[in-house]
């Protein structure tokens, strides 16, 4: 029996288990391409319109969310798609790959299901292989269908094929990163956290490299986020950057298999050490318990958000330099150099709110994990009331979300100040961050509402969050109707420093968050506990 | 006379369309150890969760230590301790930390008793909970519960993961709890355990109480098995009322006898010239089988039909 025995069967089983999940991912990514390509063709029908568009893509914001800027000189439909869609697709593929691979490797081990499977006729490498293969299959399908979406919209076949292949290969790389992380960390949560951190760093490398030089510079070449666009598809196609994906896939697979081979089922690379024989004086209640359970993730998220915010903040000097080099671009956009920096920082604030709000939701959802696992039953059968238990969870989420948002704004301000040498930015940007705190609290409140009053509908919070991401990111590009943008969660409170601070929406959102949390808590007091 | 520690009557609980509890009755007198028996899925854990205020009842009444288990949950929980059937702990806390945390959440915990219990259950408190087996996780909850000064212990299949050695430690601990005057509700499907520990037994099936009382009460309702050797021919016993399944092999005879006709049967045996006599009261297993025998038969029938 080889270590791969049973892999085929397991692949079929994963495809069956995840058929809906995989279909949704494929349809939403491919579907958005089928929608966006004709939309872009319509909206930017003339060369003049497209050139005006190209100047936006040359700004630092354009580079952060666009790419190295190939094809901007003659901005055709293909170049437009490659510049405007690639990074979003790559981020989506990364999220998909990480969640998929961790779910079918480390999470299986953690739950004990792997043990059940491995005791059958199944080789020791079958599970990791099946996870990687299925991830590659979905990535491949998405890449292929995206190529189809481009060709049917009249884009050249060779460029479309290189582009689709690049996306698919990047998806495989992201899955492989997750597979390595799943060997290192003993827990699913730790494995995906580590993988997301790695992906975040890789994304930033591409941003830093691309901003430093048009067409990318040394840092870009270390990032799989760069190589798709480095094929210069729809500009001056070259295939060889795709070889970098293949090389990295080979290395990561080898590392994952070697690590997997060296450890026991269920164990991380770091052996479990004995801990204290008794609880310290601090672990004396539910609030302390929740804080302790989330300590690692609060610190990790805060550090990550602050680092990204700082890095974004330092980009402002690039925009200054650009204004000096291309005053006409700025003039065409109706912005002075000063206002440009502020608008840039304002938009970037949203990219601090998004991860922080996601954290707030995840943090409240910990209560559900506690409930499902039966740990809540143990605690609630002691002298702890429902209100205190759930209330503490919400408090941990709200407090850590506020701190994270505040520190994120501060870090971006410090980044801007250190790059410009003007310390006034610290306060301006920190205020802009603080002005978004109600949005974070609103997500915590809404999650509480659903968890307490309608636990089955808690997915709606994520749906609204995803909708918000979509309108906020594409709203700028696609000229969506105002009402569509305004019902997104990230467009309610004023966006400082360009917009004036508006107390009414600020207080209204705060009050809404509080009311939602109160209804959720009341609902939780009245409902049955979820029990096994 | 004080109020019962647990008093449940006519309890109903639905999960959607499924009726998990169907007019269930259960009483635990103070200072007694009450066995709560039933096969998997019969509603034992559901009843316990209603008693703990984790689930809301849909009908009937439930009183716990004189209070309402839903409304007075927190005040009542200070006076009781609970060990779930499947204990899950926080993977990154050690066993010792979990014991202390549970003790603190409960209110008071006795340090010396905690230490003694850890030693008796041979639990290493420095290991992370994620490395514990099911039995060890159960020990953590048991140590926390037994170290508390709760006047009522609610134990849901507490020995399902323990080895025989630890089971006997557990038996001792329950005896001690009884001596200290605590009340215990012990749900189980291990009949020997209930027989050994419990003063009263409640047998449930499909969410309904089918039998309850002291073991002696229950035994009166059923038959004992008698094995005897006589000088005379024991075949004559066949005609006696209350004697069933008579089997004669030479001078040896075995039969079952209804407990309320025992008197006549033994008189008849004595008249035949009794050389040896063994009489076994019905085991709990037999009591149990009487209530679930038809299910077993159905299962066997199904097996045979295939």
PDB file of N, CA, C and O in Angstrom, chain B residues 55-89:
ATOM      1  N   UNK B  55     -32.512  24.242  28.326  1.00  0.00           N
ATOM      2  CA  UNK B  55     -33.632  24.099  27.399  1.00  0.00           C
ATOM      3  C   UNK B  55     -34.891  24.510  28.155  1.00  0.00           C
ATOM      4  O   UNK B  55     -34.989  24.342  29.362  1.00  0.00           O
ATOM      5  N   UNK B  56     -35.857  25.013  27.394  1.00  0.00           N
ATOM      6  CA  UNK B  56     -37.109  25.449  27.994  1.00  0.00           C
ATOM      7  C   UNK B  56     -38.134  24.341  27.802  1.00  0.00           C
ATOM      8  O   UNK B  56     -38.236  23.774  26.726  1.00  0.00           O
ATOM      9  N   UNK B  57     -38.889  24.026  28.840  1.00  0.00           N
ATOM     10  CA  UNK B  57     -39.868  22.950  28.691  1.00  0.00           C
ATOM     11  C   UNK B  57     -41.093  23.456  27.940  1.00  0.00           C
ATOM     12  O   UNK B  57     -41.381  24.651  27.926  1.00  0.00           O
ATOM     13  N   UNK B  58     -41.803  22.539  27.289  1.00  0.00           N
ATOM     14  CA  UNK B  58     -43.000  22.921  26.550  1.00  0.00           C
ATOM     15  C   UNK B  58     -44.273  22.539  27.283  1.00  0.00           C
ATOM     16  O   UNK B  58     -45.367  22.731  26.774  1.00  0.00           O
ATOM     17  N   UNK B  59     -44.130  21.965  28.461  1.00  0.00           N
ATOM     18  CA  UNK B  59     -45.325  21.596  29.203  1.00  0.00           C
ATOM     19  C   UNK B  59     -44.928  20.812  30.433  1.00  0.00           C
ATOM     20  O   UNK B  59     -43.818  20.293  30.516  1.00  0.00           O
ATOM     21  N   UNK B  60     -45.827  20.739  31.430  1.00  0.00           N
ATOM     22  CA  UNK B  60     -45.516  20.030  32.661  1.00  0.00           C
ATOM     23  C   UNK B  60     -44.783  20.944  33.621  1.00  0.00           C
ATOM     24  O   UNK B  60     -44.545  22.121  33.332  1.00  0.00           O
ATOM     25  N   UNK B  61     -44.402  20.404  34.758  1.00  0.00           N
ATOM     26  CA  UNK B  61     -43.700  21.231  35.735  1.00  0.00           C
ATOM     27  C   UNK B  61     -42.372  20.591  36.089  1.00  0.00           C
ATOM     28  O   UNK B  61     -42.229  19.371  36.040  1.00  0.00           O
ATOM     29  N   UNK B  62     -41.402  21.440  36.383  1.00  0.00           N
ATOM     30  CA  UNK B  62     -40.107  20.969  36.847  1.00  0.00           C
ATOM     31  C   UNK B  62     -39.672  21.887  37.975  1.00  0.00           C
ATOM     32  O   UNK B  62     -39.684  23.112  37.825  1.00  0.00           O
ATOM     33  N   UNK B  63     -39.341  21.309  39.112  1.00  0.00           N
ATOM     34  CA  UNK B  63     -38.836  22.087  40.244  1.00  0.00           C
ATOM     35  C   UNK B  63     -37.484  21.514  40.618  1.00  0.00           C
ATOM     36  O   UNK B  63     -37.279  20.293  40.612  1.00  0.00           O
ATOM     37  N   UNK B  64     -36.591  22.407  40.950  1.00  0.00           N
ATOM     38  CA  UNK B  64     -35.228  21.992  41.276  1.00  0.00           C
ATOM     39  C   UNK B  64     -34.865  22.694  42.576  1.00  0.00           C
ATOM     40  O   UNK B  64     -34.907  23.931  42.628  1.00  0.00           O
ATOM     41  N   UNK B  65     -34.564  21.931  43.625  1.00  0.00           N
ATOM     42  CA  UNK B  65     -34.204  22.519  44.922  1.00  0.00           C
ATOM     43  C   UNK B  65     -35.223  23.599  45.321  1.00  0.00           C
ATOM     44  O   UNK B  65     -34.870  24.648  45.839  1.00  0.00           O
ATOM     45  N   UNK B  66     -36.451  23.344  45.007  1.00  0.00           N
ATOM     46  CA  UNK B  66     -37.521  24.262  45.384  1.00  0.00           C
ATOM     47  C   UNK B  66     -37.667  25.474  44.483  1.00  0.00           C
ATOM     48  O   UNK B  66     -38.490  26.350  44.745  1.00  0.00           O
ATOM     49  N   UNK B  67     -36.872  25.558  43.415  1.00  0.00           N
ATOM     50  CA  UNK B  67     -36.957  26.729  42.536  1.00  0.00           C
ATOM     51  C   UNK B  67     -37.339  26.344  41.121  1.00  0.00           C
ATOM     52  O   UNK B  67     -37.481  25.164  40.788  1.00  0.00           O
ATOM     53  N   UNK B  68     -37.469  27.373  40.279  1.00  0.00           N
ATOM     54  CA  UNK B  68     -37.804  27.158  38.869  1.00  0.00           C
ATOM     55  C   UNK B  68     -36.515  27.062  38.055  1.00  0.00           C
ATOM     56  O   UNK B  68     -35.716  28.000  38.038  1.00  0.00           O
ATOM     57  N   UNK B  69     -36.273  25.932  37.398  1.00  0.00           N
ATOM     58  CA  UNK B  69     -34.974  25.745  36.736  1.00  0.00           C
ATOM     59  C   UNK B  69     -34.678  26.763  35.641  1.00  0.00           C
ATOM     60  O   UNK B  69     -33.515  27.014  35.339  1.00  0.00           O
ATOM     61  N   UNK B  70     -35.680  27.349  35.027  1.00  0.00           N
ATOM     62  CA  UNK B  70     -35.425  28.335  33.971  1.00  0.00           C
ATOM     63  C   UNK B  70     -35.219  29.717  34.566  1.00  0.00           C
ATOM     64  O   UNK B  70     -34.206  30.363  34.304  1.00  0.00           O
ATOM     65  N   UNK B  71     -36.155  30.142  35.422  1.00  0.00           N
ATOM     66  CA  UNK B  71     -36.098  31.518  35.932  1.00  0.00           C
ATOM     67  C   UNK B  71     -35.004  31.716  36.972  1.00  0.00           C
ATOM     68  O   UNK B  71     -34.350  32.749  37.009  1.00  0.00           O
ATOM     69  N   UNK B  72     -34.817  30.719  37.831  1.00  0.00           N
ATOM     70  CA  UNK B  72     -33.864  30.893  38.931  1.00  0.00           C
ATOM     71  C   UNK B  72     -32.544  30.210  38.614  1.00  0.00           C
ATOM     72  O   UNK B  72     -31.812  29.824  39.532  1.00  0.00           O
ATOM     73  N   UNK B  73     -32.234  30.050  37.311  1.00  0.00           N
ATOM     74  CA  UNK B  73     -31.089  29.234  36.921  1.00  0.00           C
ATOM     75  C   UNK B  73     -29.823  29.562  37.714  1.00  0.00           C
ATOM     76  O   UNK B  73     -29.230  28.680  38.329  1.00  0.00           O
ATOM     77  N   UNK B  74     -29.442  30.835  37.731  1.00  0.00           N
ATOM     78  CA  UNK B  74     -28.142  31.166  38.317  1.00  0.00           C
ATOM     79  C   UNK B  74     -28.099  30.866  39.808  1.00  0.00           C
ATOM     80  O   UNK B  74     -27.150  30.260  40.305  1.00  0.00           O
ATOM     81  N   UNK B  75     -29.150  31.246  40.542  1.00  0.00           N
ATOM     82  CA  UNK B  75     -29.149  30.986  41.992  1.00  0.00           C
ATOM     83  C   UNK B  75     -29.152  29.486  42.271  1.00  0.00           C
ATOM     84  O   UNK B  75     -28.472  29.022  43.177  1.00  0.00           O
ATOM     85  N   UNK B  76     -29.896  28.744  41.453  1.00  0.00           N
ATOM     86  CA  UNK B  76     -29.930  27.293  41.670  1.00  0.00           C
ATOM     87  C   UNK B  76     -28.586  26.658  41.335  1.00  0.00           C
ATOM     88  O   UNK B  76     -28.146  25.732  42.011  1.00  0.00           O
ATOM     89  N   UNK B  77     -27.938  27.169  40.287  1.00  0.00           N
ATOM     90  CA  UNK B  77     -26.676  26.564  39.862  1.00  0.00           C
ATOM     91  C   UNK B  77     -25.582  26.695  40.913  1.00  0.00           C
ATOM     92  O   UNK B  77     -24.643  25.912  40.925  1.00  0.00           O
ATOM     93  N   UNK B  78     -25.698  27.707  41.777  1.00  0.00           N
ATOM     94  CA  UNK B  78     -24.727  27.811  42.868  1.00  0.00           C
ATOM     95  C   UNK B  78     -24.815  26.612  43.796  1.00  0.00           C
ATOM     96  O   UNK B  78     -23.870  26.291  44.494  1.00  0.00           O
ATOM     97  N   UNK B  79     -25.979  25.969  43.820  1.00  0.00           N
ATOM     98  CA  UNK B  79     -26.197  24.879  44.772  1.00  0.00           C
ATOM     99  C   UNK B  79     -26.063  23.507  44.126  1.00  0.00           C
ATOM    100  O   UNK B  79     -26.261  22.493  44.786  1.00  0.00           O
ATOM    101  N   UNK B  80     -25.776  23.458  42.832  1.00  0.00           N
ATOM    102  CA  UNK B  80     -25.631  22.153  42.187  1.00  0.00           C
ATOM    103  C   UNK B  80     -24.360  22.099  41.358  1.00  0.00           C
ATOM    104  O   UNK B  80     -23.746  23.111  41.069  1.00  0.00           O
ATOM    105  N   UNK B  81     -23.967  20.898  41.005  1.00  0.00           N
ATOM    106  CA  UNK B  81     -22.827  20.730  40.099  1.00  0.00           C
ATOM    107  C   UNK B  81     -23.216  19.698  39.063  1.00  0.00           C
ATOM    108  O   UNK B  81     -23.948  18.755  39.348  1.00  0.00           O
ATOM    109  N   UNK B  82     -22.717  19.905  37.840  1.00  0.00           N
ATOM    110  CA  UNK B  82     -23.158  19.101  36.697  1.00  0.00           C
ATOM    111  C   UNK B  82     -21.954  18.526  35.970  1.00  0.00           C
ATOM    112  O   UNK B  82     -20.960  19.208  35.760  1.00  0.00           O
ATOM    113  N   UNK B  83     -22.061  17.264  35.617  1.00  0.00           N
ATOM    114  CA  UNK B  83     -21.036  16.640  34.769  1.00  0.00           C
ATOM    115  C   UNK B  83     -21.725  16.134  33.505  1.00  0.00           C
ATOM    116  O   UNK B  83     -22.548  15.227  33.565  1.00  0.00           O
ATOM    117  N   UNK B  84     -21.436  16.753  32.335  1.00  0.00           N
ATOM    118  CA  UNK B  84     -22.094  16.323  31.101  1.00  0.00           C
ATOM    119  C   UNK B  84     -21.589  14.957  30.660  1.00  0.00           C
ATOM    120  O   UNK B  84     -20.521  14.502  31.100  1.00  0.00           O
ATOM    121  N   UNK B  85     -22.346  14.325  29.771  1.00  0.00           N
ATOM    122  CA  UNK B  85     -21.965  13.013  29.270  1.00  0.00           C
ATOM    123  C   UNK B  85     -20.730  13.085  28.391  1.00  0.00           C
ATOM    124  O   UNK B  85     -19.860  12.228  28.437  1.00  0.00           O
ATOM    125  N   UNK B  86     -20.664  14.137  27.589  1.00  0.00           N
ATOM    126  CA  UNK B  86     -19.514  14.310  26.706  1.00  0.00           C
ATOM    127  C   UNK B  86     -18.892  15.653  27.047  1.00  0.00           C
ATOM    128  O   UNK B  86     -19.396  16.687  26.653  1.00  0.00           O
ATOM    129  N   UNK B  87     -17.832  15.618  27.835  1.00  0.00           N
ATOM    130  CA  UNK B  87     -17.231  16.856  28.312  1.00  0.00           C
ATOM    131  C   UNK B  87     -16.329  17.431  27.238  1.00  0.00           C
ATOM    132  O   UNK B  87     -15.416  16.744  26.771  1.00  0.00           O
ATOM    133  N   UNK B  88     -16.572  18.665  26.810  1.00  0.00           N
ATOM    134  CA  UNK B  88     -15.561  19.289  25.957  1.00  0.00           C
ATOM    135  C   UNK B  88     -14.975  20.479  26.699  1.00  0.00           C
ATOM    136  O   UNK B  88     -15.691  21.230  27.348  1.00  0.00           O
ATOM    137  N   UNK B  89     -13.664  20.592  26.605  1.00  0.00           N
ATOM    138  CA  UNK B  89     -12.946  21.611  27.371  1.00  0.00           C
ATOM    139  C   UNK B  89     -12.251  22.572  26.417  1.00  0.00           C
ATOM    140  O   UNK B  89     -12.233  22.355  25.216  1.00  0.00           O
TER     141      UNK B  89
END
